[in-house]
Amino acid sequence: MKILGIIPARFGSSRLEGKPLADINGKPMIQWVYERAQEALTDVVVATDDKRIMAAVAKFGGKAVMTGAHHNSGTNRCLEAFEVYNAENNINPEVIINIQGDEPLLEPELLQTLASCFDDKSVEMATLASAVTSNEDLLGDSTVFLTMDKNQDALYFSRSPIPHVRGVKKEDWLSNYKYWRHIGLYAFTPVALKHFAEMPGSSLEQAEALEQLRWLEDGKKIRVAKTDHTGISVDTPADLEKVRRIVAEGNL
C-alpha cells in the first residue's frame, strides 16, 4: 500500500507562535515530527505557508511543499500539498495521512495502526482513539470524546464526555462506562480527502468546532482504530517545556 504522510505546519499560533521551529534538544519541533513519521512511512512531506519553516525542513534534508496562506484547516492544506507533491513526484498514494505537526514525540506505531484500517477496502477515512483512564481527562476541557458502533465506525465526536451516564455522578462515570478519547490523526483515500476538503462546514462541526463532524453529518463513515498511545500535543509554552524534559531525561 502506497502511503503519503503530510505534516501541516503553520508559523502562526495564538498560544505559541512559531512552534514548528521551537528548539527541542537542538532540533526544531518539525524535525522531530518528520523523523518519527519517517520511521513508519517512506513518503513524508511538510505542508507550510511560511518560508522559515520551508528553510528549516530543507536544512535537515526533509521534503516540503509551499501552500497558500488562505487555508482554514490542516485538511485543506493537506489537499493542496498532496496535489502539488503528487504532480511533481507522481507517487499516486492509496492513502494520505494528515500528521499533526505539534506532536514531536509521535509514536510511529500510530501511523501503522491507522494505515491498517485501509486493509478494509470500504474504508474512506480513518482516525484513532485511546481509552480514557482518569477523571482528569474525563472532566477536563482539553479532551475530545467519541463513541463507536460494533464495526468500530464513529457514531459521534464531542468536546463533552459521551455518553451521559444517567443517574450517576460525573466523578463515577468511568466506573460505569468505558470512555474513548480521540487522537487527532486522520487518514483518507485521495478521493475522500478531496471530497472532505471541498465540503462546506456543517452545523455540528460549527457547534463543536470539530471538522470531522461534517463527514458524519453527511452520512459517511469514519473507521476508528484503537491504541494504547495517547501522544503529547504542544499547544502552550508549558507543553513545550514538558516535552523538553522528557527528551532531556531520555524517556522516549
PDB file of N, CA, C and O in Angstrom, residues 164-205:
ATOM      1  N   HIS A 164     -23.648  10.362  28.290  1.00  0.00           N
ATOM      2  CA  HIS A 164     -24.024  10.820  29.622  1.00  0.00           C
ATOM      3  C   HIS A 164     -24.574   9.617  30.386  1.00  0.00           C
ATOM      4  O   HIS A 164     -25.490   8.951  29.913  1.00  0.00           O
ATOM      5  N   VAL A 165     -23.998   9.334  31.554  1.00  0.00           N
ATOM      6  CA  VAL A 165     -24.486   8.209  32.363  1.00  0.00           C
ATOM      7  C   VAL A 165     -25.559   8.728  33.301  1.00  0.00           C
ATOM      8  O   VAL A 165     -25.266   9.393  34.302  1.00  0.00           O
ATOM      9  N   ARG A 166     -26.764   8.433  32.978  1.00  0.00           N
ATOM     10  CA  ARG A 166     -27.893   8.990  33.721  1.00  0.00           C
ATOM     11  C   ARG A 166     -27.951   8.433  35.152  1.00  0.00           C
ATOM     12  O   ARG A 166     -27.773   7.240  35.385  1.00  0.00           O
ATOM     13  N   GLY A 167     -28.202   9.350  36.091  1.00  0.00           N
ATOM     14  CA  GLY A 167     -28.375   8.949  37.475  1.00  0.00           C
ATOM     15  C   GLY A 167     -27.085   8.660  38.212  1.00  0.00           C
ATOM     16  O   GLY A 167     -27.112   8.175  39.346  1.00  0.00           O
ATOM     17  N   VAL A 168     -25.934   8.954  37.591  1.00  0.00           N
ATOM     18  CA  VAL A 168     -24.635   8.708  38.216  1.00  0.00           C
ATOM     19  C   VAL A 168     -23.841  10.007  38.239  1.00  0.00           C
ATOM     20  O   VAL A 168     -23.827  10.750  37.255  1.00  0.00           O
ATOM     21  N   LYS A 169     -23.180  10.287  39.344  1.00  0.00           N
ATOM     22  CA  LYS A 169     -22.349  11.485  39.425  1.00  0.00           C
ATOM     23  C   LYS A 169     -21.210  11.390  38.411  1.00  0.00           C
ATOM     24  O   LYS A 169     -20.660  10.313  38.188  1.00  0.00           O
ATOM     25  N   LYS A 170     -20.843  12.519  37.812  1.00  0.00           N
ATOM     26  CA  LYS A 170     -19.802  12.522  36.785  1.00  0.00           C
ATOM     27  C   LYS A 170     -18.500  11.894  37.284  1.00  0.00           C
ATOM     28  O   LYS A 170     -17.785  11.232  36.534  1.00  0.00           O
ATOM     29  N   GLU A 171     -18.201  12.106  38.558  1.00  0.00           N
ATOM     30  CA  GLU A 171     -16.961  11.569  39.124  1.00  0.00           C
ATOM     31  C   GLU A 171     -16.935  10.043  39.097  1.00  0.00           C
ATOM     32  O   GLU A 171     -15.867   9.427  39.189  1.00  0.00           O
ATOM     33  N   ASP A 172     -18.099   9.422  38.947  1.00  0.00           N
ATOM     34  CA  ASP A 172     -18.188   7.964  38.945  1.00  0.00           C
ATOM     35  C   ASP A 172     -18.466   7.383  37.562  1.00  0.00           C
ATOM     36  O   ASP A 172     -18.664   6.176  37.423  1.00  0.00           O
ATOM     37  N   TRP A 173     -18.490   8.230  36.544  1.00  0.00           N
ATOM     38  CA  TRP A 173     -18.829   7.730  35.212  1.00  0.00           C
ATOM     39  C   TRP A 173     -17.848   6.679  34.713  1.00  0.00           C
ATOM     40  O   TRP A 173     -18.236   5.711  34.060  1.00  0.00           O
ATOM     41  N   LEU A 174     -16.556   6.856  34.975  1.00  0.00           N
ATOM     42  CA  LEU A 174     -15.563   5.900  34.477  1.00  0.00           C
ATOM     43  C   LEU A 174     -15.763   4.501  35.040  1.00  0.00           C
ATOM     44  O   LEU A 174     -15.344   3.520  34.435  1.00  0.00           O
ATOM     45  N   SER A 175     -16.403   4.420  36.191  1.00  0.00           N
ATOM     46  CA  SER A 175     -16.677   3.112  36.787  1.00  0.00           C
ATOM     47  C   SER A 175     -17.878   2.441  36.141  1.00  0.00           C
ATOM     48  O   SER A 175     -18.116   1.250  36.357  1.00  0.00           O
ATOM     49  N   ASN A 176     -18.624   3.189  35.341  1.00  0.00           N
ATOM     50  CA  ASN A 176     -19.863   2.679  34.760  1.00  0.00           C
ATOM     51  C   ASN A 176     -19.827   2.534  33.236  1.00  0.00           C
ATOM     52  O   ASN A 176     -20.697   1.888  32.658  1.00  0.00           O
ATOM     53  N   TYR A 177     -18.800   3.141  32.590  1.00  0.00           N
ATOM     54  CA  TYR A 177     -18.749   3.089  31.130  1.00  0.00           C
ATOM     55  C   TYR A 177     -17.305   3.280  30.668  1.00  0.00           C
ATOM     56  O   TYR A 177     -16.538   3.995  31.314  1.00  0.00           O
ATOM     57  N   LYS A 178     -16.937   2.646  29.571  1.00  0.00           N
ATOM     58  CA  LYS A 178     -15.600   2.807  29.012  1.00  0.00           C
ATOM     59  C   LYS A 178     -15.618   3.950  28.002  1.00  0.00           C
ATOM     60  O   LYS A 178     -16.228   3.836  26.940  1.00  0.00           O
ATOM     61  N   TYR A 179     -14.954   5.021  28.361  1.00  0.00           N
ATOM     62  CA  TYR A 179     -14.919   6.207  27.504  1.00  0.00           C
ATOM     63  C   TYR A 179     -13.692   6.170  26.586  1.00  0.00           C
ATOM     64  O   TYR A 179     -12.638   5.637  26.935  1.00  0.00           O
ATOM     65  N   TRP A 180     -13.855   6.795  25.407  1.00  0.00           N
ATOM     66  CA  TRP A 180     -12.779   6.849  24.422  1.00  0.00           C
ATOM     67  C   TRP A 180     -12.445   8.291  24.078  1.00  0.00           C
ATOM     68  O   TRP A 180     -13.340   9.105  23.872  1.00  0.00           O
ATOM     69  N   ARG A 181     -11.150   8.591  24.035  1.00  0.00           N
ATOM     70  CA  ARG A 181     -10.686   9.921  23.648  1.00  0.00           C
ATOM     71  C   ARG A 181     -10.184   9.872  22.216  1.00  0.00           C
ATOM     72  O   ARG A 181      -9.573   8.885  21.785  1.00  0.00           O
ATOM     73  N   HIS A 182     -10.436  10.931  21.488  1.00  0.00           N
ATOM     74  CA  HIS A 182      -9.997  10.994  20.099  1.00  0.00           C
ATOM     75  C   HIS A 182      -8.539  11.432  20.024  1.00  0.00           C
ATOM     76  O   HIS A 182      -8.106  12.337  20.731  1.00  0.00           O
ATOM     77  N   ILE A 183      -7.779  10.771  19.169  1.00  0.00           N
ATOM     78  CA  ILE A 183      -6.405  11.162  18.863  1.00  0.00           C
ATOM     79  C   ILE A 183      -6.425  11.759  17.462  1.00  0.00           C
ATOM     80  O   ILE A 183      -6.819  11.093  16.501  1.00  0.00           O
ATOM     81  N   GLY A 184      -6.017  13.011  17.338  1.00  0.00           N
ATOM     82  CA  GLY A 184      -6.266  13.780  16.118  1.00  0.00           C
ATOM     83  C   GLY A 184      -5.376  13.490  14.931  1.00  0.00           C
ATOM     84  O   GLY A 184      -4.793  14.402  14.337  1.00  0.00           O
ATOM     85  N   LEU A 185      -5.241  12.232  14.589  1.00  0.00           N
ATOM     86  CA  LEU A 185      -4.595  11.825  13.343  1.00  0.00           C
ATOM     87  C   LEU A 185      -5.683  11.318  12.411  1.00  0.00           C
ATOM     88  O   LEU A 185      -6.559  10.551  12.832  1.00  0.00           O
ATOM     89  N   TYR A 186      -5.624  11.741  11.129  1.00  0.00           N
ATOM     90  CA  TYR A 186      -6.631  11.313  10.160  1.00  0.00           C
ATOM     91  C   TYR A 186      -5.949  10.710   8.945  1.00  0.00           C
ATOM     92  O   TYR A 186      -4.861  11.142   8.554  1.00  0.00           O
ATOM     93  N   ALA A 187      -6.608   9.738   8.346  1.00  0.00           N
ATOM     94  CA  ALA A 187      -6.126   9.177   7.086  1.00  0.00           C
ATOM     95  C   ALA A 187      -7.302   9.119   6.112  1.00  0.00           C
ATOM     96  O   ALA A 187      -8.455   8.885   6.518  1.00  0.00           O
ATOM     97  N   PHE A 188      -7.003   9.347   4.838  1.00  0.00           N
ATOM     98  CA  PHE A 188      -8.028   9.396   3.794  1.00  0.00           C
ATOM     99  C   PHE A 188      -7.538   8.658   2.552  1.00  0.00           C
ATOM    100  O   PHE A 188      -6.339   8.597   2.290  1.00  0.00           O
ATOM    101  N   THR A 189      -8.473   8.176   1.764  1.00  0.00           N
ATOM    102  CA  THR A 189      -8.133   7.880   0.378  1.00  0.00           C
ATOM    103  C   THR A 189      -8.029   9.238  -0.321  1.00  0.00           C
ATOM    104  O   THR A 189      -8.609  10.237   0.146  1.00  0.00           O
ATOM    105  N   PRO A 190      -7.300   9.341  -1.431  1.00  0.00           N
ATOM    106  CA  PRO A 190      -7.194  10.632  -2.122  1.00  0.00           C
ATOM    107  C   PRO A 190      -8.558  11.208  -2.512  1.00  0.00           C
ATOM    108  O   PRO A 190      -8.779  12.423  -2.391  1.00  0.00           O
ATOM    109  N   VAL A 191      -9.465  10.353  -2.965  1.00  0.00           N
ATOM    110  CA  VAL A 191     -10.797  10.821  -3.359  1.00  0.00           C
ATOM    111  C   VAL A 191     -11.540  11.392  -2.151  1.00  0.00           C
ATOM    112  O   VAL A 191     -12.180  12.446  -2.227  1.00  0.00           O
ATOM    113  N   ALA A 192     -11.439  10.693  -1.008  1.00  0.00           N
ATOM    114  CA  ALA A 192     -12.123  11.160   0.199  1.00  0.00           C
ATOM    115  C   ALA A 192     -11.526  12.463   0.712  1.00  0.00           C
ATOM    116  O   ALA A 192     -12.255  13.342   1.182  1.00  0.00           O
ATOM    117  N   LEU A 193     -10.196  12.594   0.652  1.00  0.00           N
ATOM    118  CA  LEU A 193      -9.560  13.835   1.094  1.00  0.00           C
ATOM    119  C   LEU A 193     -10.069  15.019   0.282  1.00  0.00           C
ATOM    120  O   LEU A 193     -10.407  16.073   0.836  1.00  0.00           O
ATOM    121  N   LYS A 194     -10.128  14.856  -1.018  1.00  0.00           N
ATOM    122  CA  LYS A 194     -10.602  15.944  -1.878  1.00  0.00           C
ATOM    123  C   LYS A 194     -12.056  16.288  -1.565  1.00  0.00           C
ATOM    124  O   LYS A 194     -12.421  17.465  -1.441  1.00  0.00           O
ATOM    125  N   HIS A 195     -12.879  15.246  -1.399  1.00  0.00           N
ATOM    126  CA  HIS A 195     -14.288  15.482  -1.107  1.00  0.00           C
ATOM    127  C   HIS A 195     -14.453  16.176   0.239  1.00  0.00           C
ATOM    128  O   HIS A 195     -15.220  17.138   0.379  1.00  0.00           O
ATOM    129  N   PHE A 196     -13.706  15.700   1.252  1.00  0.00           N
ATOM    130  CA  PHE A 196     -13.796  16.278   2.592  1.00  0.00           C
ATOM    131  C   PHE A 196     -13.400  17.754   2.581  1.00  0.00           C
ATOM    132  O   PHE A 196     -14.083  18.608   3.146  1.00  0.00           O
ATOM    133  N   ALA A 197     -12.282  18.057   1.937  1.00  0.00           N
ATOM    134  CA  ALA A 197     -11.772  19.430   1.925  1.00  0.00           C
ATOM    135  C   ALA A 197     -12.689  20.386   1.192  1.00  0.00           C
ATOM    136  O   ALA A 197     -12.726  21.586   1.496  1.00  0.00           O
ATOM    137  N   GLU A 198     -13.448  19.871   0.236  1.00  0.00           N
ATOM    138  CA  GLU A 198     -14.321  20.731  -0.557  1.00  0.00           C
ATOM    139  C   GLU A 198     -15.738  20.827   0.005  1.00  0.00           C
ATOM    140  O   GLU A 198     -16.532  21.638  -0.475  1.00  0.00           O
ATOM    141  N   MET A 199     -16.049  20.026   1.020  1.00  0.00           N
ATOM    142  CA  MET A 199     -17.382  20.083   1.620  1.00  0.00           C
ATOM    143  C   MET A 199     -17.554  21.370   2.425  1.00  0.00           C
ATOM    144  O   MET A 199     -16.615  21.842   3.067  1.00  0.00           O
ATOM    145  N   PRO A 200     -18.735  21.946   2.431  1.00  0.00           N
ATOM    146  CA  PRO A 200     -18.981  23.106   3.286  1.00  0.00           C
ATOM    147  C   PRO A 200     -19.045  22.675   4.745  1.00  0.00           C
ATOM    148  O   PRO A 200     -19.332  21.517   5.051  1.00  0.00           O
ATOM    149  N   GLY A 201     -18.750  23.597   5.644  1.00  0.00           N
ATOM    150  CA  GLY A 201     -18.867  23.300   7.065  1.00  0.00           C
ATOM    151  C   GLY A 201     -20.295  22.957   7.428  1.00  0.00           C
ATOM    152  O   GLY A 201     -21.250  23.473   6.844  1.00  0.00           O
ATOM    153  N   SER A 202     -20.453  22.057   8.391  1.00  0.00           N
ATOM    154  CA  SER A 202     -21.792  21.628   8.793  1.00  0.00           C
ATOM    155  C   SER A 202     -22.189  22.266  10.117  1.00  0.00           C
ATOM    156  O   SER A 202     -21.357  22.842  10.829  1.00  0.00           O
ATOM    157  N   SER A 203     -23.445  22.132  10.478  1.00  0.00           N
ATOM    158  CA  SER A 203     -23.936  22.733  11.721  1.00  0.00           C
ATOM    159  C   SER A 203     -23.304  22.079  12.943  1.00  0.00           C
ATOM    160  O   SER A 203     -22.953  22.764  13.913  1.00  0.00           O
ATOM    161  N   LEU A 204     -23.132  20.761  12.923  1.00  0.00           N
ATOM    162  CA  LEU A 204     -22.499  20.083  14.056  1.00  0.00           C
ATOM    163  C   LEU A 204     -21.029  20.473  14.159  1.00  0.00           C
ATOM    164  O   LEU A 204     -20.502  20.680  15.258  1.00  0.00           O
ATOM    165  N   GLU A 205     -20.370  20.575  13.027  1.00  0.00           N
ATOM    166  CA  GLU A 205     -18.977  20.988  13.014  1.00  0.00           C
ATOM    167  C   GLU A 205     -18.820  22.362  13.649  1.00  0.00           C
ATOM    168  O   GLU A 205     -17.917  22.602  14.466  1.00  0.00           O
TER     169      GLU A 205
END
